[in-house]
Amino acid sequence: MNDWVIRLIEQSGYLGVGFLMFLETVFPPIPSEVIMPIAGMAAAEGKLQYSLVVASGTAGAMLGNIVWYLAARALGVARLEPIIRRHGRWVTMTWAEVERAQTWFRENGIFFVFLGRLIPTVRSLVSVPAGLLKMRFKTFFIASTLGTLGWTALLATAGFKMREHYGDMAEVVGTASNAVLVVLAAGYVWRLWTHRRVED
């Protein structure tokens, strides 16, 4: 898959970087942890400009972020109330918890969105609660852009600086992504278990 990413970036340049980052955000066929370091390596080799690599990667990812935000906002959290009330144990949430989350999000949403964009795996999902809870678009856009810019710049810089050790870098980032998945899975199992205990 890395070879396909390399070929697309070589053939399409910045447009290819943006397109791949859009795909990664909307329907993740390949992770940004592969796309942006490869683009960074291309910049280090003089094939692309570093600043435009970061800009195109950020733009593509933000387009995907906006798609998810608008879709979630159109759905709205109110439409999920019957599902949550009926299947609360499987989503591990009660409607009262959703209402508390709405209050928390109004006060801390900016920090949540910005930080979420910097966490592997989680970063693509941040738009959903922001849209469901109807976060102001301007606030969402600014916080998402800053976080996404930081993430793409970090990965592109890693590729630029460590092109001779790409394998080692990919292994470290991959391990971090897997660790986040394990934590999320463990958190879900814990919530599911405690939910059942409460119901019983």
PDB file of C-alpha atoms in Angstrom:
ATOM      1  CA  MET A   1       0.000   0.000   0.000  1.00  0.00           C
ATOM      2  CA  ASN A   2       2.894   2.355   0.710  1.00  0.00           C
ATOM      3  CA  ASP A   3       4.013   1.972  -2.921  1.00  0.00           C
ATOM      4  CA  TRP A   4       0.561   3.084  -4.122  1.00  0.00           C
ATOM      5  CA  VAL A   5       0.672   6.149  -1.866  1.00  0.00           C
ATOM      6  CA  ILE A   6       4.170   7.018  -3.099  1.00  0.00           C
ATOM      7  CA  ARG A   7       3.117   6.700  -6.749  1.00  0.00           C
ATOM      8  CA  LEU A   8      -0.004   8.829  -6.275  1.00  0.00           C
ATOM      9  CA  ILE A   9       1.937  11.580  -4.508  1.00  0.00           C
ATOM     10  CA  GLU A  10       4.655  11.502  -7.157  1.00  0.00           C
ATOM     11  CA  GLN A  11       2.102  11.703  -9.982  1.00  0.00           C
ATOM     12  CA  SER A  12      -0.404  14.139  -8.436  1.00  0.00           C
ATOM     13  CA  GLY A  13       1.743  16.154  -6.035  1.00  0.00           C
ATOM     14  CA  TYR A  14      -0.128  18.366  -3.592  1.00  0.00           C
ATOM     15  CA  LEU A  15      -3.495  17.371  -5.040  1.00  0.00           C
ATOM     16  CA  GLY A  16      -2.641  13.740  -4.318  1.00  0.00           C
ATOM     17  CA  VAL A  17      -1.659  14.570  -0.727  1.00  0.00           C
ATOM     18  CA  GLY A  18      -4.911  16.438  -0.159  1.00  0.00           C
ATOM     19  CA  PHE A  19      -6.988  13.706  -1.802  1.00  0.00           C
ATOM     20  CA  LEU A  20      -5.390  10.971   0.296  1.00  0.00           C
ATOM     21  CA  MET A  21      -5.907  12.931   3.512  1.00  0.00           C
ATOM     22  CA  PHE A  22      -9.549  13.514   2.562  1.00  0.00           C
ATOM     23  CA  LEU A  23     -10.029   9.775   2.024  1.00  0.00           C
ATOM     24  CA  GLU A  24      -8.244   8.993   5.280  1.00  0.00           C
ATOM     25  CA  THR A  25     -10.645  11.233   7.179  1.00  0.00           C
ATOM     26  CA  VAL A  26     -13.920  10.228   5.524  1.00  0.00           C
ATOM     27  CA  PHE A  27     -13.271   6.515   5.014  1.00  0.00           C
ATOM     28  CA  PRO A  28      -9.842   5.562   6.339  1.00  0.00           C
ATOM     29  CA  PRO A  29      -8.368   3.141   3.772  1.00  0.00           C
ATOM     30  CA  ILE A  30      -4.869   4.220   4.785  1.00  0.00           C
ATOM     31  CA  PRO A  31      -3.735   6.154   7.843  1.00  0.00           C
ATOM     32  CA  SER A  32      -2.362   9.682   7.852  1.00  0.00           C
ATOM     33  CA  GLU A  33       0.616   8.145   9.636  1.00  0.00           C
ATOM     34  CA  VAL A  34       1.584   6.752   6.213  1.00  0.00           C
ATOM     35  CA  ILE A  35       0.487   9.601   3.936  1.00  0.00           C
ATOM     36  CA  MET A  36       2.088  12.626   5.569  1.00  0.00           C
ATOM     37  CA  PRO A  37       5.524  11.123   6.350  1.00  0.00           C
ATOM     38  CA  ILE A  38       5.792   9.970   2.722  1.00  0.00           C
ATOM     39  CA  ALA A  39       4.859  13.470   1.571  1.00  0.00           C
ATOM     40  CA  GLY A  40       7.415  14.870   4.018  1.00  0.00           C
ATOM     41  CA  MET A  41      10.081  12.618   2.530  1.00  0.00           C
ATOM     42  CA  ALA A  42       9.176  13.876  -0.943  1.00  0.00           C
ATOM     43  CA  ALA A  43       9.699  17.427   0.347  1.00  0.00           C
ATOM     44  CA  ALA A  44      13.076  16.451   1.801  1.00  0.00           C
ATOM     45  CA  GLU A  45      14.086  15.104  -1.609  1.00  0.00           C
ATOM     46  CA  GLY A  46      13.121  18.399  -3.267  1.00  0.00           C
ATOM     47  CA  LYS A  47      10.150  16.967  -5.151  1.00  0.00           C
ATOM     48  CA  LEU A  48       7.634  19.036  -3.173  1.00  0.00           C
ATOM     49  CA  GLN A  49       7.674  22.105  -0.937  1.00  0.00           C
ATOM     50  CA  TYR A  50       7.320  21.347   2.764  1.00  0.00           C
ATOM     51  CA  SER A  51       4.909  24.218   3.519  1.00  0.00           C
ATOM     52  CA  LEU A  52       2.621  23.254   0.632  1.00  0.00           C
ATOM     53  CA  VAL A  53       2.714  19.600   1.707  1.00  0.00           C
ATOM     54  CA  VAL A  54       1.431  20.592   5.146  1.00  0.00           C
ATOM     55  CA  ALA A  55      -1.126  22.995   3.667  1.00  0.00           C
ATOM     56  CA  SER A  56      -2.522  20.458   1.196  1.00  0.00           C
ATOM     57  CA  GLY A  57      -2.642  17.694   3.812  1.00  0.00           C
ATOM     58  CA  THR A  58      -4.437  19.986   6.247  1.00  0.00           C
ATOM     59  CA  ALA A  59      -6.903  21.158   3.584  1.00  0.00           C
ATOM     60  CA  GLY A  60      -7.762  17.615   2.526  1.00  0.00           C
ATOM     61  CA  ALA A  61      -8.239  16.442   6.099  1.00  0.00           C
ATOM     62  CA  MET A  62     -10.337  19.487   6.962  1.00  0.00           C
ATOM     63  CA  LEU A  63     -12.629  18.863   4.012  1.00  0.00           C
ATOM     64  CA  GLY A  64     -13.248  15.381   5.391  1.00  0.00           C
ATOM     65  CA  ASN A  65     -13.718  16.752   8.902  1.00  0.00           C
ATOM     66  CA  ILE A  66     -16.372  19.166   7.630  1.00  0.00           C
ATOM     67  CA  VAL A  67     -18.216  16.360   5.803  1.00  0.00           C
ATOM     68  CA  TRP A  68     -18.488  14.354   9.045  1.00  0.00           C
ATOM     69  CA  TYR A  69     -19.455  17.449  11.054  1.00  0.00           C
ATOM     70  CA  LEU A  70     -22.253  18.424   8.661  1.00  0.00           C
ATOM     71  CA  ALA A  71     -23.564  14.849   8.477  1.00  0.00           C
ATOM     72  CA  ALA A  72     -23.637  14.549  12.269  1.00  0.00           C
ATOM     73  CA  ARG A  73     -25.205  18.000  12.666  1.00  0.00           C
ATOM     74  CA  ALA A  74     -27.943  17.121  10.178  1.00  0.00           C
ATOM     75  CA  LEU A  75     -28.675  13.969  12.185  1.00  0.00           C
ATOM     76  CA  GLY A  76     -28.711  15.745  15.547  1.00  0.00           C
ATOM     77  CA  VAL A  77     -28.415  14.140  18.951  1.00  0.00           C
ATOM     78  CA  ALA A  78     -32.175  14.364  19.576  1.00  0.00           C
ATOM     79  CA  ARG A  79     -32.816  11.712  16.917  1.00  0.00           C
ATOM     80  CA  LEU A  80     -30.603   9.312  18.842  1.00  0.00           C
ATOM     81  CA  GLU A  81     -32.692   9.551  22.017  1.00  0.00           C
ATOM     82  CA  PRO A  82     -34.948   6.535  21.232  1.00  0.00           C
ATOM     83  CA  ILE A  83     -31.912   4.403  20.360  1.00  0.00           C
ATOM     84  CA  ILE A  84     -30.047   5.396  23.503  1.00  0.00           C
ATOM     85  CA  ARG A  85     -33.058   4.826  25.728  1.00  0.00           C
ATOM     86  CA  ARG A  86     -33.749   1.422  24.177  1.00  0.00           C
ATOM     87  CA  HIS A  87     -30.180   0.178  23.665  1.00  0.00           C
ATOM     88  CA  GLY A  88     -28.327   2.153  26.318  1.00  0.00           C
ATOM     89  CA  ARG A  89     -26.381  -0.834  27.559  1.00  0.00           C
ATOM     90  CA  TRP A  90     -24.728  -1.370  24.178  1.00  0.00           C
ATOM     91  CA  VAL A  91     -23.835   2.253  23.591  1.00  0.00           C
ATOM     92  CA  THR A  92     -22.905   2.361  27.305  1.00  0.00           C
ATOM     93  CA  MET A  93     -24.702   5.669  27.796  1.00  0.00           C
ATOM     94  CA  THR A  94     -27.937   6.818  29.359  1.00  0.00           C
ATOM     95  CA  TRP A  95     -29.869   9.818  28.093  1.00  0.00           C
ATOM     96  CA  ALA A  96     -29.015  11.664  31.318  1.00  0.00           C
ATOM     97  CA  GLU A  97     -25.337  11.166  30.516  1.00  0.00           C
ATOM     98  CA  VAL A  98     -25.917  12.543  27.016  1.00  0.00           C
ATOM     99  CA  GLU A  99     -27.507  15.660  28.502  1.00  0.00           C
ATOM    100  CA  ARG A 100     -24.544  16.099  30.862  1.00  0.00           C
ATOM    101  CA  ALA A 101     -22.203  15.623  27.884  1.00  0.00           C
ATOM    102  CA  GLN A 102     -23.995  18.433  26.067  1.00  0.00           C
ATOM    103  CA  THR A 103     -23.380  20.781  28.991  1.00  0.00           C
ATOM    104  CA  TRP A 104     -19.734  19.695  29.254  1.00  0.00           C
ATOM    105  CA  PHE A 105     -19.237  20.113  25.506  1.00  0.00           C
ATOM    106  CA  ARG A 106     -20.548  23.666  25.531  1.00  0.00           C
ATOM    107  CA  GLU A 107     -17.855  24.555  28.083  1.00  0.00           C
ATOM    108  CA  ASN A 108     -14.964  22.387  26.866  1.00  0.00           C
ATOM    109  CA  GLY A 109     -15.721  21.650  23.213  1.00  0.00           C
ATOM    110  CA  ILE A 110     -12.893  23.757  21.813  1.00  0.00           C
ATOM    111  CA  PHE A 111     -10.287  21.920  23.861  1.00  0.00           C
ATOM    112  CA  PHE A 112     -11.889  18.541  23.053  1.00  0.00           C
ATOM    113  CA  VAL A 113     -11.820  19.129  19.301  1.00  0.00           C
ATOM    114  CA  PHE A 114      -8.310  20.595  19.241  1.00  0.00           C
ATOM    115  CA  LEU A 115      -6.781  17.845  21.382  1.00  0.00           C
ATOM    116  CA  GLY A 116      -8.739  15.116  19.634  1.00  0.00           C
ATOM    117  CA  ARG A 117      -7.195  16.074  16.293  1.00  0.00           C
ATOM    118  CA  LEU A 118      -3.766  15.264  17.742  1.00  0.00           C
ATOM    119  CA  ILE A 119      -4.619  11.732  18.911  1.00  0.00           C
ATOM    120  CA  PRO A 120      -4.172   8.810  16.490  1.00  0.00           C
ATOM    121  CA  THR A 121      -7.357   6.878  15.615  1.00  0.00           C
ATOM    122  CA  VAL A 122      -9.566   9.253  17.636  1.00  0.00           C
ATOM    123  CA  ARG A 123      -8.806  12.246  15.405  1.00  0.00           C
ATOM    124  CA  SER A 124     -11.122  11.122  12.594  1.00  0.00           C
ATOM    125  CA  LEU A 125     -14.063  10.686  14.985  1.00  0.00           C
ATOM    126  CA  VAL A 126     -13.964  14.094  16.671  1.00  0.00           C
ATOM    127  CA  SER A 127     -16.293  15.705  14.118  1.00  0.00           C
ATOM    128  CA  VAL A 128     -19.182  13.416  15.078  1.00  0.00           C
ATOM    129  CA  PRO A 129     -19.838  14.618  18.650  1.00  0.00           C
ATOM    130  CA  ALA A 130     -19.112  18.193  17.564  1.00  0.00           C
ATOM    131  CA  GLY A 131     -21.801  17.934  14.900  1.00  0.00           C
ATOM    132  CA  LEU A 132     -24.297  15.960  16.976  1.00  0.00           C
ATOM    133  CA  LEU A 133     -24.066  18.482  19.819  1.00  0.00           C
ATOM    134  CA  LYS A 134     -24.298  21.369  17.320  1.00  0.00           C
ATOM    135  CA  MET A 135     -21.034  23.073  18.128  1.00  0.00           C
ATOM    136  CA  ARG A 136     -20.801  26.434  16.347  1.00  0.00           C
ATOM    137  CA  PHE A 137     -19.271  25.858  12.916  1.00  0.00           C
ATOM    138  CA  LYS A 138     -16.811  28.739  13.269  1.00  0.00           C
ATOM    139  CA  THR A 139     -15.547  27.375  16.597  1.00  0.00           C
ATOM    140  CA  PHE A 140     -15.356  23.839  15.208  1.00  0.00           C
ATOM    141  CA  PHE A 141     -13.520  25.031  12.109  1.00  0.00           C
ATOM    142  CA  ILE A 142     -10.894  27.008  14.012  1.00  0.00           C
ATOM    143  CA  ALA A 143     -10.219  24.318  16.641  1.00  0.00           C
ATOM    144  CA  SER A 144     -10.161  21.555  14.008  1.00  0.00           C
ATOM    145  CA  THR A 145      -7.887  23.478  11.670  1.00  0.00           C
ATOM    146  CA  LEU A 146      -5.354  24.228  14.407  1.00  0.00           C
ATOM    147  CA  GLY A 147      -5.324  20.617  15.621  1.00  0.00           C
ATOM    148  CA  THR A 148      -5.210  19.167  12.114  1.00  0.00           C
ATOM    149  CA  LEU A 149      -2.434  21.562  11.118  1.00  0.00           C
ATOM    150  CA  GLY A 150      -0.411  20.462  14.140  1.00  0.00           C
ATOM    151  CA  TRP A 151      -0.914  16.780  13.332  1.00  0.00           C
ATOM    152  CA  THR A 152      -0.074  17.018   9.629  1.00  0.00           C
ATOM    153  CA  ALA A 153       2.942  19.227  10.332  1.00  0.00           C
ATOM    154  CA  LEU A 154       4.205  16.768  12.947  1.00  0.00           C
ATOM    155  CA  LEU A 155       3.982  13.803  10.582  1.00  0.00           C
ATOM    156  CA  ALA A 156       5.384  15.703   7.604  1.00  0.00           C
ATOM    157  CA  THR A 157       8.290  16.941   9.720  1.00  0.00           C
ATOM    158  CA  ALA A 158       8.966  13.400  10.905  1.00  0.00           C
ATOM    159  CA  GLY A 159       9.115  12.223   7.297  1.00  0.00           C
ATOM    160  CA  PHE A 160      11.283  15.184   6.318  1.00  0.00           C
ATOM    161  CA  LYS A 161      13.785  14.654   9.153  1.00  0.00           C
ATOM    162  CA  MET A 162      13.756  10.865   9.377  1.00  0.00           C
ATOM    163  CA  ARG A 163      13.468   9.756   5.759  1.00  0.00           C
ATOM    164  CA  GLU A 164      16.344   7.339   6.202  1.00  0.00           C
ATOM    165  CA  HIS A 165      14.620   5.762   9.187  1.00  0.00           C
ATOM    166  CA  TYR A 166      11.042   5.699   7.910  1.00  0.00           C
ATOM    167  CA  GLY A 167      10.544   2.084   8.955  1.00  0.00           C
ATOM    168  CA  ASP A 168      11.419   2.865  12.572  1.00  0.00           C
ATOM    169  CA  MET A 169       9.184   5.937  12.605  1.00  0.00           C
ATOM    170  CA  ALA A 170       6.230   4.038  11.084  1.00  0.00           C
ATOM    171  CA  GLU A 171       6.637   1.310  13.693  1.00  0.00           C
ATOM    172  CA  VAL A 172       6.552   3.822  16.564  1.00  0.00           C
ATOM    173  CA  VAL A 173       3.476   5.630  15.211  1.00  0.00           C
ATOM    174  CA  GLY A 174       1.769   2.323  14.452  1.00  0.00           C
ATOM    175  CA  THR A 175       2.379   1.144  18.001  1.00  0.00           C
ATOM    176  CA  ALA A 176       0.875   4.360  19.353  1.00  0.00           C
ATOM    177  CA  SER A 177      -2.215   3.935  17.163  1.00  0.00           C
ATOM    178  CA  ASN A 178      -2.642   0.336  18.324  1.00  0.00           C
ATOM    179  CA  ALA A 179      -2.283   1.439  21.939  1.00  0.00           C
ATOM    180  CA  VAL A 180      -5.100   3.967  21.473  1.00  0.00           C
ATOM    181  CA  LEU A 181      -7.311   1.238  19.981  1.00  0.00           C
ATOM    182  CA  VAL A 182      -6.609  -1.037  22.963  1.00  0.00           C
ATOM    183  CA  VAL A 183      -7.463   1.756  25.404  1.00  0.00           C
ATOM    184  CA  LEU A 184     -10.714   2.509  23.549  1.00  0.00           C
ATOM    185  CA  ALA A 185     -11.684  -1.166  23.467  1.00  0.00           C
ATOM    186  CA  ALA A 186     -10.859  -1.608  27.147  1.00  0.00           C
ATOM    187  CA  GLY A 187     -12.875   1.500  27.999  1.00  0.00           C
ATOM    188  CA  TYR A 188     -15.881   0.161  26.082  1.00  0.00           C
ATOM    189  CA  VAL A 189     -15.706  -3.239  27.804  1.00  0.00           C
ATOM    190  CA  TRP A 190     -15.458  -1.543  31.205  1.00  0.00           C
ATOM    191  CA  ARG A 191     -18.421   0.711  30.481  1.00  0.00           C
ATOM    192  CA  LEU A 192     -20.420  -2.250  29.191  1.00  0.00           C
ATOM    193  CA  TRP A 193     -19.655  -4.283  32.306  1.00  0.00           C
ATOM    194  CA  THR A 194     -20.490  -1.513  34.741  1.00  0.00           C
ATOM    195  CA  HIS A 195     -23.668  -0.710  32.808  1.00  0.00           C
ATOM    196  CA  ARG A 196     -24.845  -4.285  33.183  1.00  0.00           C
ATOM    197  CA  ARG A 197     -24.018  -4.284  36.864  1.00  0.00           C
ATOM    198  CA  VAL A 198     -26.149  -1.177  37.358  1.00  0.00           C
ATOM    199  CA  GLU A 199     -29.053  -2.686  35.447  1.00  0.00           C
ATOM    200  CA  ASP A 200     -28.841  -5.973  37.338  1.00  0.00           C
TER     201      ASP A 200
END
